[in-house]
Coordinates of C-alpha atoms in Angstrom, one line a residue:
X21 CA 66.9 -58.7 -14.1
X22 CA 68.9 -55.5 -14.6
X23 CA 71.9 -54.9 -12.4
X24 CA 72.0 -51.7 -10.4
X25 CA 74.0 -50.3 -7.5
X26 CA 72.3 -48.8 -4.5
X27 CA 74.0 -46.2 -2.4
X28 CA 74.2 -47.6 1.1
X29 CA 75.7 -46.3 4.3
X30 CA 77.7 -48.6 6.5
X31 CA 78.1 -47.3 10.1
X32 CA 80.9 -48.3 12.4
X33 CA 82.1 -47.3 15.8
X34 CA 85.7 -46.1 16.2
X35 CA 88.0 -45.1 19.0
X36 CA 90.0 -41.9 18.3
X37 CA 93.3 -40.9 19.8
X38 CA 93.3 -37.8 22.0
X39 CA 94.7 -35.8 19.1
X40 CA 92.1 -37.1 16.7
X41 CA 89.3 -36.4 19.2
X42 CA 90.5 -32.8 19.7
X43 CA 90.7 -32.3 15.9
X44 CA 87.2 -33.7 15.3
X45 CA 85.8 -31.6 18.2
X46 CA 87.3 -28.4 16.7
X47 CA 85.8 -29.5 13.3
X48 CA 82.4 -30.0 14.8
X49 CA 82.5 -26.5 16.4
X50 CA 83.6 -24.9 13.1
X51 CA 80.9 -26.7 11.1
X52 CA 78.3 -25.4 13.5
X53 CA 79.7 -21.9 13.5
X54 CA 79.8 -21.7 9.7
X55 CA 76.3 -23.1 9.4
X56 CA 74.9 -20.5 11.9
X57 CA 76.8 -17.6 10.2
X58 CA 75.6 -18.6 6.8
X59 CA 72.0 -19.0 8.0
X60 CA 72.1 -15.5 9.7
X61 CA 73.5 -14.0 6.5
X62 CA 70.8 -15.6 4.3
X63 CA 68.1 -14.6 6.8
X64 CA 69.2 -11.0 6.8
X65 CA 69.4 -11.0 3.0
X66 CA 65.9 -12.5 2.7
X67 CA 64.6 -9.6 4.9
X68 CA 66.1 -7.2 2.4
X69 CA 64.6 -9.2 -0.4
X70 CA 68.0 -10.3 -1.7
X71 CA 68.9 -13.7 -3.1
X72 CA 71.8 -15.6 -1.5
X73 CA 72.7 -19.1 -2.7
X74 CA 75.4 -21.6 -2.0
X75 CA 78.0 -19.8 -4.2
X76 CA 77.5 -16.6 -2.3
X77 CA 77.9 -18.3 1.1
X78 CA 81.0 -20.1 -0.1
X79 CA 82.5 -16.7 -1.0
X80 CA 81.5 -15.5 2.4
X81 CA 83.4 -18.4 4.0
X82 CA 86.5 -17.4 2.2
X83 CA 86.2 -13.8 3.5
X84 CA 85.4 -15.0 7.1
X85 CA 88.7 -17.0 7.2
X86 CA 90.6 -13.9 6.4
X87 CA 89.3 -12.0 9.4
X88 CA 91.1 -12.0 12.7
X89 CA 88.0 -13.1 14.7
X90 CA 87.3 -16.2 12.5
X91 CA 90.8 -17.1 11.4
X92 CA 90.5 -20.3 13.4
X93 CA 88.2 -21.7 10.6
X94 CA 91.4 -22.2 8.5
X95 CA 92.8 -24.6 11.1
X96 CA 90.3 -27.4 10.2
X97 CA 89.6 -29.1 6.9
X98 CA 87.6 -26.9 4.5
X99 CA 85.7 -29.9 3.2
X100 CA 83.2 -30.3 6.1
X101 CA 82.7 -26.5 6.1
X102 CA 81.8 -26.5 2.4
X103 CA 79.5 -29.5 3.0
X104 CA 77.6 -27.7 5.8
X105 CA 76.9 -24.9 3.3
X106 CA 75.5 -27.4 0.9
X107 CA 73.3 -28.9 3.6
X108 CA 72.0 -25.4 4.3
X109 CA 71.3 -24.9 0.6
X110 CA 69.3 -28.1 0.7
X111 CA 67.4 -27.0 3.8
X112 CA 66.4 -23.8 2.1
X113 CA 65.4 -25.7 -1.1
X114 CA 63.1 -27.9 1.0
X115 CA 61.7 -24.9 2.8
X116 CA 60.8 -23.1 -0.4
X117 CA 59.3 -26.3 -1.8
X118 CA 57.2 -26.5 1.3
X119 CA 58.7 -29.8 2.3
X120 CA 60.2 -28.5 5.6
X121 CA 60.2 -25.7 8.0
X122 CA 62.5 -22.7 7.9
X123 CA 66.1 -23.8 8.9
X124 CA 67.0 -23.3 12.5
X125 CA 70.3 -22.4 14.2
X126 CA 72.4 -25.1 15.6
X127 CA 72.8 -25.2 19.4
X128 CA 76.2 -26.1 20.9
X129 CA 74.6 -28.4 23.5
X130 CA 71.7 -29.9 21.7
X131 CA 72.7 -30.1 18.0
X132 CA 74.1 -33.3 16.6
X133 CA 77.9 -33.3 16.4
X134 CA 78.9 -34.4 13.0
X135 CA 81.1 -33.5 10.0
X136 CA 80.8 -34.8 6.4
X137 CA 83.9 -35.4 4.2
X138 CA 83.8 -35.9 0.5
X139 CA 86.6 -37.8 -1.5
X140 CA 89.0 -34.8 -1.3
X141 CA 88.8 -34.8 2.5
X142 CA 89.8 -38.4 3.3
X143 CA 92.0 -41.3 2.1
X144 CA 90.7 -44.9 2.1
X145 CA 93.2 -47.6 1.3
X146 CA 93.5 -51.2 2.3
X147 CA 90.7 -50.9 4.8
X148 CA 92.3 -47.9 6.5
X149 CA 90.5 -44.5 6.7
X150 CA 92.5 -41.3 7.2
X151 CA 90.8 -38.0 7.4
X152 CA 92.2 -34.6 6.3
X153 CA 94.4 -32.9 8.9
X154 CA 95.2 -36.2 10.5
X155 CA 98.4 -38.2 10.3
X156 CA 97.0 -41.5 11.5
X157 CA 94.1 -43.6 10.3
X158 CA 91.0 -44.0 12.5
X159 CA 90.8 -47.1 14.8
X160 CA 87.6 -48.5 13.4
X161 CA 85.8 -51.6 14.6
X162 CA 84.8 -53.3 11.4
X163 CA 81.8 -55.1 12.8
X164 CA 80.7 -56.1 9.2
X165 CA 82.6 -56.1 5.9
X166 CA 82.1 -53.4 3.3
X167 CA 81.2 -54.6 -0.2
X168 CA 84.1 -55.9 -2.2
X169 CA 86.2 -53.2 -3.8
X170 CA 84.0 -50.5 -2.2
X171 CA 85.2 -46.9 -2.4
X172 CA 83.3 -44.5 -0.1
X173 CA 81.9 -41.4 -1.8
X174 CA 81.3 -39.6 1.5
X175 CA 82.4 -40.2 5.0
X176 CA 80.4 -38.8 8.0
X177 CA 82.0 -38.7 11.4
X178 CA 79.7 -38.1 14.4
X179 CA 79.7 -38.3 18.2
X180 CA 76.5 -39.1 20.1
X181 CA 75.3 -37.8 23.4
X182 CA 76.7 -40.8 25.2
X183 CA 80.2 -39.8 23.9
X184 CA 80.5 -42.7 21.4
X185 CA 82.2 -42.0 18.1
X186 CA 80.9 -43.3 14.8
X187 CA 81.9 -43.1 11.2
X188 CA 79.4 -43.7 8.3
X189 CA 80.7 -44.7 4.9
X190 CA 78.5 -44.2 1.8
X191 CA 79.3 -46.8 -0.8
X192 CA 77.7 -48.5 -3.7
X193 CA 76.4 -52.0 -2.7
X194 CA 75.9 -54.3 -5.7
X195 CA 74.5 -56.9 -3.4
X196 CA 71.2 -55.0 -3.0
X197 CA 69.2 -56.2 -6.0
X198 CA 65.4 -56.6 -6.5
X199 CA 64.1 -59.9 -5.2
X200 CA 62.1 -62.2 -7.4
X201 CA 58.6 -61.0 -7.8
X202 CA 56.0 -62.8 -5.8
X203 CA 52.2 -62.6 -5.4
X204 CA 52.1 -62.5 -1.6
X205 CA 50.5 -59.5 0.0
X206 CA 50.1 -58.6 3.7
X207 CA 48.2 -56.0 5.7
X208 CA 50.0 -54.6 8.7
X209 CA 48.2 -53.0 11.7
X210 CA 50.4 -51.4 14.3
X211 CA 49.5 -51.3 17.9
X212 CA 50.7 -51.1 21.5
X213 CA 49.6 -54.5 23.0
X214 CA 51.2 -56.1 20.0
X215 CA 53.7 -54.1 17.9
X216 CA 52.3 -55.5 14.7
X217 CA 49.3 -57.6 13.7
X218 CA 49.4 -59.1 10.2
X219 CA 46.4 -60.0 8.1
X220 CA 47.6 -63.6 8.2
X221 CA 46.7 -63.6 11.9
X222 CA 50.3 -63.5 13.2
X223 CA 50.9 -61.1 16.1
X224 CA 54.3 -59.8 16.8
X225 CA 55.0 -58.9 20.4
X226 CA 55.8 -55.4 21.5
X227 CA 59.3 -55.7 23.2
X228 CA 58.8 -52.4 25.1
X229 CA 62.5 -51.6 25.2
X230 CA 62.0 -48.4 27.2
X231 CA 60.0 -50.2 29.9
X232 CA 62.9 -52.7 30.5
X233 CA 65.3 -49.9 31.5
X234 CA 62.8 -47.5 33.0
X235 CA 64.0 -48.0 36.6
X236 CA 67.6 -47.4 35.7
X237 CA 66.7 -44.4 33.5
X238 CA 64.6 -42.8 36.3
X239 CA 67.4 -43.2 38.8
X240 CA 70.0 -41.7 36.4
X241 CA 67.7 -38.8 35.7
X242 CA 67.1 -38.1 39.4
X243 CA 70.8 -38.1 39.9
X244 CA 71.2 -35.6 37.0
X245 CA 68.5 -33.4 38.3
X246 CA 70.3 -33.0 41.7
X247 CA 73.5 -31.8 40.0
X248 CA 74.1 -28.0 39.9
X249 CA 73.3 -26.5 36.5
X250 CA 76.2 -25.4 34.4
X251 CA 79.2 -26.9 32.7
X252 CA 80.6 -28.8 35.7
X253 CA 82.3 -32.2 35.3
X254 CA 79.9 -33.9 37.7
X255 CA 76.8 -32.8 35.8
X256 CA 78.5 -33.7 32.5
X257 CA 79.2 -37.2 33.9
X258 CA 75.6 -37.6 35.0
X259 CA 74.3 -36.4 31.7
X260 CA 76.4 -39.0 29.8
X261 CA 75.1 -41.7 32.1
X262 CA 71.5 -40.8 31.1
X263 CA 72.5 -40.6 27.5
X264 CA 74.1 -44.1 27.6
X265 CA 70.8 -45.6 28.8
X266 CA 68.9 -43.8 26.1
X267 CA 71.5 -45.1 23.5
X268 CA 71.1 -48.6 24.8
X269 CA 67.3 -48.5 24.4
X270 CA 67.6 -46.9 20.9
X271 CA 70.1 -49.5 19.8
X272 CA 67.9 -52.4 20.8
X273 CA 64.9 -50.9 19.3
X274 CA 66.6 -50.1 16.0
X275 CA 68.1 -53.6 15.8
X276 CA 64.7 -55.2 16.3
X277 CA 63.0 -53.1 13.7
X278 CA 65.8 -53.8 11.2
X279 CA 65.3 -57.6 11.6
X280 CA 61.5 -57.3 11.5
X281 CA 61.3 -55.0 8.4
X282 CA 63.9 -57.1 6.5
X283 CA 61.8 -60.2 7.1
X284 CA 58.6 -58.6 6.0
X285 CA 60.1 -57.2 2.8
X286 CA 61.7 -60.5 1.9
X287 CA 58.5 -62.5 2.5
X288 CA 55.9 -60.2 0.8
X289 CA 55.6 -58.5 -2.5
X290 CA 53.0 -56.0 -1.4
X291 CA 52.8 -54.5 2.1
X292 CA 49.8 -52.4 3.2
X293 CA 50.1 -50.1 6.2
X294 CA 48.1 -47.3 7.6
X295 CA 49.1 -43.6 7.2
X296 CA 49.3 -42.5 10.8
X297 CA 50.2 -39.1 12.1
X298 CA 52.4 -40.1 15.0
X299 CA 53.4 -36.5 15.7
X300 CA 49.8 -35.8 16.6
X301 CA 49.2 -39.0 18.4
X302 CA 51.9 -38.5 20.9
X303 CA 50.0 -35.4 22.1
X304 CA 47.9 -37.9 24.1
X305 CA 49.9 -37.7 27.3
X306 CA 48.6 -41.1 28.6
X307 CA 49.9 -42.9 25.5
X308 CA 52.8 -40.7 24.4
X309 CA 55.5 -42.8 26.1
X310 CA 54.2 -46.1 24.7
X311 CA 53.7 -44.7 21.2
X312 CA 57.2 -43.3 21.2
X313 CA 58.7 -46.5 22.4
X314 CA 56.9 -48.5 19.7
X315 CA 58.6 -46.3 17.0
X316 CA 55.9 -46.6 14.4
X317 CA 57.5 -43.8 12.2
X318 CA 60.9 -45.5 12.2
X319 CA 59.3 -48.8 11.3
X320 CA 57.5 -47.2 8.3
X321 CA 60.7 -45.4 7.2
X322 CA 62.7 -48.7 7.2
X323 CA 59.9 -50.6 5.5
X324 CA 59.7 -48.0 2.7
X325 CA 63.4 -47.7 1.8
X326 CA 64.0 -51.5 2.0
X327 CA 61.0 -52.0 -0.2
X328 CA 62.5 -49.6 -2.7
X329 CA 65.8 -51.5 -2.5
X330 CA 64.2 -54.9 -3.2
X331 CA 61.5 -54.1 -5.6
X332 CA 58.6 -54.4 -3.2
X333 CA 55.4 -52.2 -3.0
X334 CA 54.3 -50.3 0.1
X335 CA 50.8 -48.9 0.1
X336 CA 49.6 -46.5 2.7
X337 CA 45.9 -46.4 3.4
X338 CA 44.3 -43.2 4.6
X339 CA 44.3 -42.9 8.4
X340 CA 40.5 -42.2 8.4
X341 CA 39.7 -45.5 6.8
X342 CA 37.7 -47.3 9.5
X343 CA 39.6 -50.5 9.5
X344 CA 38.9 -51.4 13.1
X345 CA 35.1 -50.7 12.9
X346 CA 34.5 -52.5 9.5
X347 CA 33.6 -56.1 9.4
X348 CA 35.9 -57.7 6.8
X349 CA 33.4 -60.5 6.2
X350 CA 30.2 -58.6 5.4
X351 CA 31.3 -54.9 5.2
X352 CA 29.1 -53.7 8.1
X353 CA 30.4 -50.5 9.7
X354 CA 30.1 -50.2 13.5
X355 CA 29.2 -46.8 14.9
X356 CA 31.7 -46.9 17.8
X357 CA 34.7 -49.0 18.7
X358 CA 36.3 -47.8 22.0
X359 CA 40.0 -48.7 22.5
X360 CA 39.2 -51.2 25.3
X361 CA 37.2 -53.4 23.0
X362 CA 39.6 -56.0 21.7
X363 CA 37.1 -58.5 20.3
X364 CA 33.6 -57.9 18.9
X365 CA 30.9 -59.8 17.1
X366 CA 29.3 -58.4 13.9
X367 CA 25.6 -58.7 13.1
X368 CA 26.5 -61.3 10.5
X369 CA 27.7 -63.6 13.4
X370 CA 31.4 -63.2 12.7
X371 CA 33.5 -62.7 15.8
X372 CA 36.6 -60.5 15.2
X373 CA 39.9 -60.0 16.9
X374 CA 40.0 -56.2 16.6
X375 CA 43.6 -56.0 15.3
X376 CA 43.5 -59.0 12.9
X377 CA 40.2 -57.6 11.4
X378 CA 41.9 -54.2 11.0
X379 CA 44.9 -55.8 9.2
X380 CA 42.6 -57.7 6.9
X381 CA 40.6 -54.5 6.0
X382 CA 43.9 -52.6 5.4
X383 CA 45.0 -55.4 3.0
X384 CA 41.7 -55.3 1.1
X385 CA 41.8 -51.5 0.8
X386 CA 45.5 -51.6 -0.3
X387 CA 44.8 -54.2 -3.0
X388 CA 41.9 -52.1 -4.2
X389 CA 44.3 -49.2 -4.5
X390 CA 46.9 -51.3 -6.4
X391 CA 44.2 -52.8 -8.7
X392 CA 42.7 -49.5 -9.9
X393 CA 45.9 -47.4 -9.7
X394 CA 44.3 -44.9 -7.4
X395 CA 42.8 -44.8 -4.0
X396 CA 42.9 -43.1 -0.7
X397 CA 46.1 -41.0 -0.7
X398 CA 48.1 -40.5 2.5
X399 CA 47.4 -37.3 4.3
X400 CA 50.3 -35.6 6.1
X401 CA 48.2 -33.1 7.9
X402 CA 45.0 -33.6 9.8
X403 CA 42.0 -31.6 8.9
X404 CA 41.3 -28.7 11.2
X405 CA 44.5 -29.6 13.2
X406 CA 42.6 -32.2 15.3
X407 CA 44.3 -35.1 16.9
X408 CA 44.4 -38.1 14.6
X409 CA 44.1 -41.0 17.1
X410 CA 44.4 -44.3 15.3
X411 CA 41.1 -45.0 13.5
X412 CA 39.0 -44.2 16.5
X413 CA 37.9 -40.7 15.8
X414 CA 35.3 -40.1 13.0
X415 CA 36.5 -37.8 10.4
X416 CA 35.3 -34.2 10.7
X417 CA 35.3 -31.6 7.9
X418 CA 37.2 -28.4 8.7

């Protein structure tokens, strides 16, 4: 087995001093300002059919710092400012490659507050991290150890809507190695009654994290709605209270998904899932809250990158594959299968649990894809723009 090192981010919470918090807040504002200025310049140049790349925007940044209006950009570290220009270049590269939409301007209130430092912008010695323009190291809560002798290549500092401060260190983790190959394969059907149903017959309960805090969240949101709009302290306090509840829900959800995906990847060599368009599914207003709370997209994302880490295979079966309506025993396809039907009996006499049957059909389809080296490819866009509700709508040609 060849040894390799995987780049892995370790995220920790930290508690800045007043001076550090002020410095980081200024840095966040400057990062946002530089990003918006560069985006406006590139947009205007594009309208004139001129080419502007990272090098050009970097030269612009130097010129901006020399102006009286933008001289404050020189008061913060230049490293995060250069990094945001690189991020903008990546955004345009993805846009021109048709992998993403056109870059958008960053809002002061809604955009994520973060700044990225490369090795020239921080010092990491003896477990103490000191950022540029700061005299003292950050007070980090080391909730888990970094890999031995790890040296971060980048450090990202962020503040969430609840006011919590986090630092993410990107390091090489030699402990992440491919697991021994095994022959076990599993089909995974996602749902709302049960978060996951496996082809083995196991059903994993849906914890419904949002529902547990729905009463507290509704009360906090009503309090926020009664506050006068603006930048008042009372409204900011009410907004943070709502954000803290949302953060609590998201933390529990993320923790549960990490444990679940790690278990599935460790136990199975091949994992077959369904290629769902969650973005379209949440347009169903009666199911949008439950679908968002289930976090199917986040589950898939975790499953795929962990499978890549540990040498596992993830196969996505086309969303139009009728896994719920197909009898896994005889192959008979039912004409209709409404959502309220949870068990059904095929003409061959086999009684099916709807979700277990779907998981078994997904597994069979995925193994067929793996065996022949081709199969139904995942579709990222629904034909004709129609809603892609999970396996219930017959496919229509545009």
